[in-house]
Amino acid sequence: MGAKGSRESRRNEDLEEAPSSLDRIRRNATVLSMATRRLPKVPDELWELSKLEKLNLSLNRLRSLPPAISRLQSLVVLNLWGNQLDSLPPEIGRLANLRVLFVSYNRLTEVPEELAECTKLEVLSLEDNQISSLPGSLAGLTRLRKLNLSHNCIVYIPCCVYGMQDLVFLHLAYNRLENVADQIQVLVNLKTLILEGNSIRILPKSLCFLDSLELLNVDFNKIENIPVEMYLLKNLERLACHPVDKGLHIMHNPLSKPIKESLKGGLDALYNYLKSL
């Protein structure tokens, strides 16, 4: 056999011994990233990876997910950020171990009520979609700690949110909110509440009983006056400017003259003014 024939033979042997791409994935079957691959659909082989715990499909071109997603029973983290999804399959509710779900920057107009069956869910991000409401069934997500609904089309805080009483983080910036319901007071564990960039005119007195709040952002609304009881929010500690800073963000509103004047002295001056009323 000549040198050329020998090289050809060795190459064929290598190909026969080389594991398939799926086999290679299976050797690390608990974590898989297929992000930024411009995928129009998920490869069918992926749904066979039943031990997968973390799956990153962000920044692709996915328009839908098949019912086969329900096969990933071990899944804990699912990242679908930055695709073209206009819906989620009802079968997503069968992911009984799911704790973190990112579906930000898609085209969702609604969320399936079956998502409520993911009762271990702790983090849900639906930022930058076209959602106007959430199904009432999601009140059953009682372990949820972080909910991001910013940059959507929400006019009223969905009623199911008031059932999520373990929430410590609620992001509703840049929606179409005009008011905050008194029921907000049931979210006693909230530490961060972001309502920036809506059309809110009045803050309810009940908001002032969320005494765990460390960050309250109501900038860029239409607020003129604030409840006298605002001084009860002692964990806010200071006026804040940078969006992620802890404290009270309120300066960018058409506030009444007395409130504006008191704010020049900081949060303590505002609270002293409110106590004097």
Tab-separated table of C-alpha atoms in Angstrom:
chain	number	residue	atom	x	y	z
A	1	MET	CA	0.000	0.000	0.000
A	2	GLY	CA	1.390	3.414	-0.950
A	3	ALA	CA	1.793	6.391	1.353
A	4	LYS	CA	-1.413	7.975	0.028
A	5	GLY	CA	-3.402	4.780	0.621
A	6	SER	CA	-1.988	4.472	4.142
A	7	ARG	CA	-2.999	8.047	5.057
A	8	GLU	CA	-6.500	7.460	3.662
A	9	SER	CA	-6.859	4.281	5.700
A	10	ARG	CA	-5.804	5.995	8.947
A	11	ARG	CA	-8.229	8.878	8.309
A	12	ASN	CA	-11.130	6.458	7.814
A	13	GLU	CA	-10.212	4.669	11.065
A	14	ASP	CA	-10.163	8.001	12.935
A	15	LEU	CA	-13.602	8.899	11.603
A	16	GLU	CA	-14.999	5.557	12.661
A	17	GLU	CA	-13.624	5.998	16.183
A	18	ALA	CA	-14.631	9.659	16.563
A	19	PRO	CA	-17.765	10.079	18.665
A	20	SER	CA	-20.773	11.831	17.161
A	21	SER	CA	-21.504	15.426	18.207
A	22	LEU	CA	-24.390	14.149	20.347
A	23	ASP	CA	-22.100	11.669	22.098
A	24	ARG	CA	-19.657	14.473	22.840
A	25	ILE	CA	-22.457	16.526	24.332
A	26	ARG	CA	-23.558	13.605	26.465
A	27	ARG	CA	-20.227	13.539	28.233
A	28	ASN	CA	-21.191	16.948	29.672
A	29	ALA	CA	-24.901	16.473	29.597
A	30	THR	CA	-25.817	18.656	32.576
A	31	VAL	CA	-24.807	21.968	30.942
A	32	LEU	CA	-25.171	23.022	27.311
A	33	SER	CA	-24.823	26.375	25.569
A	34	MET	CA	-25.973	26.823	21.975
A	35	ALA	CA	-26.109	30.602	22.192
A	36	THR	CA	-25.409	32.968	19.271
A	37	ARG	CA	-25.558	30.306	16.565
A	38	ARG	CA	-28.350	31.850	14.489
A	39	LEU	CA	-30.394	28.695	14.932
A	40	PRO	CA	-33.882	28.865	13.343
A	41	LYS	CA	-34.891	25.739	15.282
A	42	VAL	CA	-33.519	23.563	18.048
A	43	PRO	CA	-31.794	20.367	16.821
A	44	ASP	CA	-34.044	17.382	17.523
A	45	GLU	CA	-31.165	15.512	19.173
A	46	LEU	CA	-31.149	18.011	22.015
A	47	TRP	CA	-34.453	16.741	23.409
A	48	GLU	CA	-32.752	13.383	24.091
A	49	LEU	CA	-30.474	14.958	26.713
A	50	SER	CA	-32.678	14.045	29.635
A	51	LYS	CA	-30.043	14.865	32.284
A	52	LEU	CA	-29.575	18.448	31.121
A	53	GLU	CA	-29.809	20.965	33.976
A	54	LYS	CA	-28.735	24.211	32.313
A	55	LEU	CA	-29.599	25.096	28.711
A	56	ASN	CA	-28.638	28.351	26.988
A	57	LEU	CA	-30.383	29.016	23.663
A	58	SER	CA	-30.053	32.795	23.800
A	59	LEU	CA	-29.435	35.053	20.809
A	60	ASN	CA	-30.626	32.695	18.114
A	61	ARG	CA	-33.506	32.978	15.641
A	62	LEU	CA	-35.979	30.651	17.291
A	63	ARG	CA	-39.619	31.366	16.474
A	64	SER	CA	-41.102	28.520	18.469
A	65	LEU	CA	-40.282	25.644	20.817
A	66	PRO	CA	-41.692	22.142	20.251
A	67	PRO	CA	-43.687	20.160	22.824
A	68	ALA	CA	-40.608	17.926	23.090
A	69	ILE	CA	-39.121	20.456	25.520
A	70	SER	CA	-41.088	18.619	28.206
A	71	ARG	CA	-38.571	15.743	27.935
A	72	LEU	CA	-35.925	17.823	29.706
A	73	GLN	CA	-37.187	16.850	33.139
A	74	SER	CA	-33.931	17.701	34.922
A	75	LEU	CA	-33.794	21.269	33.597
A	76	VAL	CA	-33.163	23.908	36.267
A	77	VAL	CA	-32.095	26.928	34.161
A	78	LEU	CA	-33.475	27.756	30.705
A	79	ASN	CA	-32.228	30.829	28.829
A	80	LEU	CA	-34.236	31.859	25.746
A	81	TRP	CA	-33.141	35.501	25.785
A	82	GLY	CA	-33.024	37.356	22.470
A	83	ASN	CA	-34.929	35.122	20.062
A	84	GLN	CA	-38.098	35.657	18.014
A	85	LEU	CA	-40.514	33.613	20.099
A	86	ASP	CA	-44.122	34.759	19.940
A	87	SER	CA	-45.341	32.037	22.301
A	88	LEU	CA	-44.214	29.360	24.728
A	89	PRO	CA	-45.599	25.813	24.447
A	90	PRO	CA	-47.979	24.653	27.196
A	91	GLU	CA	-45.619	21.719	27.711
A	92	ILE	CA	-43.149	24.060	29.392
A	93	GLY	CA	-45.262	23.516	32.498
A	94	ARG	CA	-43.938	19.947	32.717
A	95	LEU	CA	-40.446	21.161	33.606
A	96	ALA	CA	-41.023	20.388	37.256
A	97	ASN	CA	-37.488	21.274	38.376
A	98	LEU	CA	-37.210	24.607	36.557
A	99	ARG	CA	-36.008	27.407	38.831
A	100	VAL	CA	-34.764	30.081	36.417
A	101	LEU	CA	-36.428	31.098	33.139
A	102	PHE	CA	-35.205	33.922	30.909
A	103	VAL	CA	-37.449	34.810	27.956
A	104	SER	CA	-36.501	38.473	27.637
A	105	TYR	CA	-36.237	40.230	24.288
A	106	ASN	CA	-38.678	38.089	22.352
A	107	ARG	CA	-42.136	38.721	20.858
A	108	LEU	CA	-44.401	37.162	23.450
A	109	THR	CA	-47.899	38.576	23.744
A	110	GLU	CA	-48.947	36.130	26.443
A	111	VAL	CA	-47.654	33.460	28.781
A	112	PRO	CA	-49.227	29.986	28.980
A	113	GLU	CA	-51.190	29.324	32.151
A	114	GLU	CA	-49.394	25.977	32.385
A	115	LEU	CA	-46.247	27.815	33.458
A	116	ALA	CA	-47.843	27.852	36.908
A	117	GLU	CA	-47.025	24.138	37.135
A	118	CYS	CA	-43.325	25.051	37.395
A	119	THR	CA	-43.805	25.472	41.116
A	120	LYS	CA	-40.054	25.584	41.897
A	121	LEU	CA	-39.550	28.675	39.748
A	122	GLU	CA	-37.576	31.379	41.573
A	123	VAL	CA	-36.541	33.758	38.780
A	124	LEU	CA	-38.719	34.744	35.811
A	125	SER	CA	-37.613	37.376	33.312
A	126	LEU	CA	-40.072	38.453	30.605
A	127	GLU	CA	-38.478	41.813	29.870
A	128	ASP	CA	-38.972	43.492	26.503
A	129	ASN	CA	-41.855	41.526	25.028
A	130	GLN	CA	-45.396	42.586	24.096
A	131	ILE	CA	-47.181	41.236	27.148
A	132	SER	CA	-50.255	43.073	28.456
A	133	SER	CA	-51.241	40.660	31.238
A	134	LEU	CA	-50.390	37.387	32.941
A	135	PRO	CA	-52.707	34.423	33.598
A	136	GLY	CA	-54.178	34.255	37.079
A	137	SER	CA	-52.773	30.763	37.512
A	138	LEU	CA	-49.280	32.221	37.992
A	139	ALA	CA	-50.319	33.223	41.512
A	140	GLY	CA	-49.330	29.645	42.259
A	141	LEU	CA	-45.648	30.516	41.747
A	142	THR	CA	-45.265	31.065	45.459
A	143	ARG	CA	-41.487	30.460	45.455
A	144	LEU	CA	-40.804	33.176	42.897
A	145	ARG	CA	-38.312	35.731	44.212
A	146	LYS	CA	-37.465	37.810	41.148
A	147	LEU	CA	-39.897	38.912	38.449
A	148	ASN	CA	-38.939	41.184	35.563
A	149	LEU	CA	-41.844	42.483	33.461
A	150	SER	CA	-40.194	45.702	32.290
A	151	HIS	CA	-40.633	47.080	28.777
A	152	ASN	CA	-43.971	45.464	28.037
A	153	CYS	CA	-47.541	46.737	27.502
A	154	ILE	CA	-48.937	46.285	31.005
A	155	VAL	CA	-51.625	48.741	32.133
A	156	TYR	CA	-52.388	47.182	35.544
A	157	ILE	CA	-50.102	45.133	37.761
A	158	PRO	CA	-51.354	41.576	37.061
A	159	CYS	CA	-53.448	40.208	39.936
A	160	CYS	CA	-51.382	37.029	40.063
A	161	VAL	CA	-48.371	39.077	41.214
A	162	TYR	CA	-50.039	39.619	44.584
A	163	GLY	CA	-49.962	35.873	45.149
A	164	MET	CA	-46.177	35.780	44.742
A	165	GLN	CA	-45.509	36.782	48.315
A	166	ASP	CA	-41.870	35.636	48.356
A	167	LEU	CA	-40.942	38.296	45.788
A	168	VAL	CA	-37.932	40.383	46.744
A	169	PHE	CA	-37.482	41.974	43.294
A	170	LEU	CA	-40.241	43.330	41.039
A	171	HIS	CA	-39.369	45.231	37.856
A	172	LEU	CA	-42.237	46.941	36.005
A	173	ALA	CA	-40.410	49.853	34.394
A	174	TYR	CA	-41.504	51.218	31.043
A	175	ASN	CA	-44.975	49.778	30.814
A	176	ARG	CA	-48.285	51.658	30.697
A	177	LEU	CA	-49.143	51.691	34.381
A	178	GLU	CA	-51.358	54.542	35.550
A	179	ASN	CA	-51.746	53.469	39.170
A	180	VAL	CA	-50.540	51.046	41.812
A	181	ALA	CA	-53.239	49.046	43.587
A	182	ASP	CA	-53.497	48.951	47.375
A	183	GLN	CA	-52.857	45.205	47.172
A	184	ILE	CA	-49.164	45.978	46.703
A	185	GLN	CA	-48.906	45.932	50.496
A	186	VAL	CA	-49.128	42.107	50.558
A	187	LEU	CA	-45.656	41.857	48.990
A	188	VAL	CA	-44.029	42.312	52.363
A	189	ASN	CA	-40.677	40.814	51.340
A	190	LEU	CA	-40.025	43.250	48.497
A	191	LYS	CA	-36.593	44.866	48.639
A	192	THR	CA	-36.548	46.274	45.101
A	193	LEU	CA	-39.531	47.818	43.324
A	194	ILE	CA	-38.935	49.538	40.001
A	195	LEU	CA	-41.844	51.481	38.464
A	196	GLU	CA	-39.797	53.939	36.413
A	197	GLY	CA	-41.086	55.267	33.096
A	198	ASN	CA	-44.828	54.703	33.469
A	199	SER	CA	-47.751	57.145	33.763
A	200	ILE	CA	-48.378	56.850	37.495
A	201	ARG	CA	-49.887	59.954	39.087
A	202	ILE	CA	-50.526	58.777	42.641
A	203	LEU	CA	-48.632	56.446	44.950
A	204	PRO	CA	-50.947	54.589	47.340
A	205	LYS	CA	-50.568	54.859	51.084
A	206	SER	CA	-50.301	51.057	51.199
A	207	LEU	CA	-46.952	51.239	49.390
A	208	CYS	CA	-45.497	52.841	52.502
A	209	PHE	CA	-46.007	49.671	54.531
A	210	LEU	CA	-43.427	47.744	52.482
A	211	ASP	CA	-40.820	48.410	55.109
A	212	SER	CA	-38.279	45.974	53.614
A	213	LEU	CA	-37.858	48.183	50.538
A	214	GLU	CA	-34.259	49.186	49.907
A	215	LEU	CA	-34.755	50.483	46.369
A	216	LEU	CA	-37.897	52.252	45.146
A	217	ASN	CA	-37.690	53.753	41.676
A	218	VAL	CA	-40.667	55.856	40.565
A	219	ASP	CA	-38.721	58.237	38.310
A	220	PHE	CA	-40.178	59.468	35.025
A	221	ASN	CA	-43.827	59.210	35.994
A	222	LYS	CA	-46.448	61.933	36.549
A	223	ILE	CA	-46.279	62.113	40.340
A	224	GLU	CA	-47.025	65.476	41.964
A	225	ASN	CA	-47.579	64.469	45.582
A	226	ILE	CA	-46.526	61.534	47.741
A	227	PRO	CA	-48.180	59.879	50.746
A	228	VAL	CA	-47.376	61.404	54.114
A	229	GLU	CA	-46.533	57.896	55.336
A	230	MET	CA	-43.567	57.673	52.945
A	231	TYR	CA	-41.277	58.397	55.906
A	232	LEU	CA	-42.034	54.870	57.175
A	233	LEU	CA	-39.784	53.466	54.420
A	234	LYS	CA	-36.678	53.739	56.559
A	235	ASN	CA	-34.618	51.186	54.626
A	236	LEU	CA	-34.484	53.449	51.562
A	237	GLU	CA	-31.846	55.473	53.451
A	238	ARG	CA	-31.125	58.126	50.777
A	239	LEU	CA	-32.129	59.788	47.540
A	240	ALA	CA	-30.629	57.899	44.622
A	241	CYS	CA	-29.696	58.928	41.102
A	242	HIS	CA	-28.036	56.001	39.360
A	243	PRO	CA	-30.675	53.410	38.290
A	244	VAL	CA	-29.134	50.540	40.265
A	245	ASP	CA	-28.373	52.527	43.417
A	246	LYS	CA	-30.342	51.639	46.515
A	247	GLY	CA	-32.603	54.366	47.845
A	248	LEU	CA	-35.524	56.461	46.615
A	249	HIS	CA	-35.600	57.510	42.949
A	250	ILE	CA	-38.247	60.219	42.567
A	251	MET	CA	-36.665	63.455	41.357
A	252	HIS	CA	-37.756	63.099	37.727
A	253	ASN	CA	-41.429	63.863	38.275
A	254	PRO	CA	-43.597	67.018	38.217
A	255	LEU	CA	-43.480	67.189	42.015
A	256	SER	CA	-45.232	69.922	43.931
A	257	LYS	CA	-43.081	72.879	44.958
A	258	PRO	CA	-42.931	72.037	48.719
A	259	ILE	CA	-41.750	68.506	47.983
A	260	LYS	CA	-39.152	69.715	45.490
A	261	GLU	CA	-37.842	72.197	47.997
A	262	SER	CA	-37.570	69.634	50.766
A	263	LEU	CA	-35.744	67.197	48.472
A	264	LYS	CA	-32.887	69.681	48.184
A	265	GLY	CA	-31.955	68.666	51.715
A	266	GLY	CA	-31.978	64.956	50.918
A	267	LEU	CA	-34.198	62.148	52.072
A	268	ASP	CA	-34.094	63.104	55.745
A	269	ALA	CA	-35.360	66.582	54.901
A	270	LEU	CA	-38.208	65.080	52.866
A	271	TYR	CA	-39.158	62.740	55.693
A	272	ASN	CA	-39.102	65.586	58.238
A	273	TYR	CA	-41.350	67.618	55.974
A	274	LEU	CA	-43.816	64.754	55.654
A	275	LYS	CA	-43.849	64.189	59.426
A	276	SER	CA	-44.763	67.825	59.947
A	277	LEU	CA	-47.915	67.629	57.822
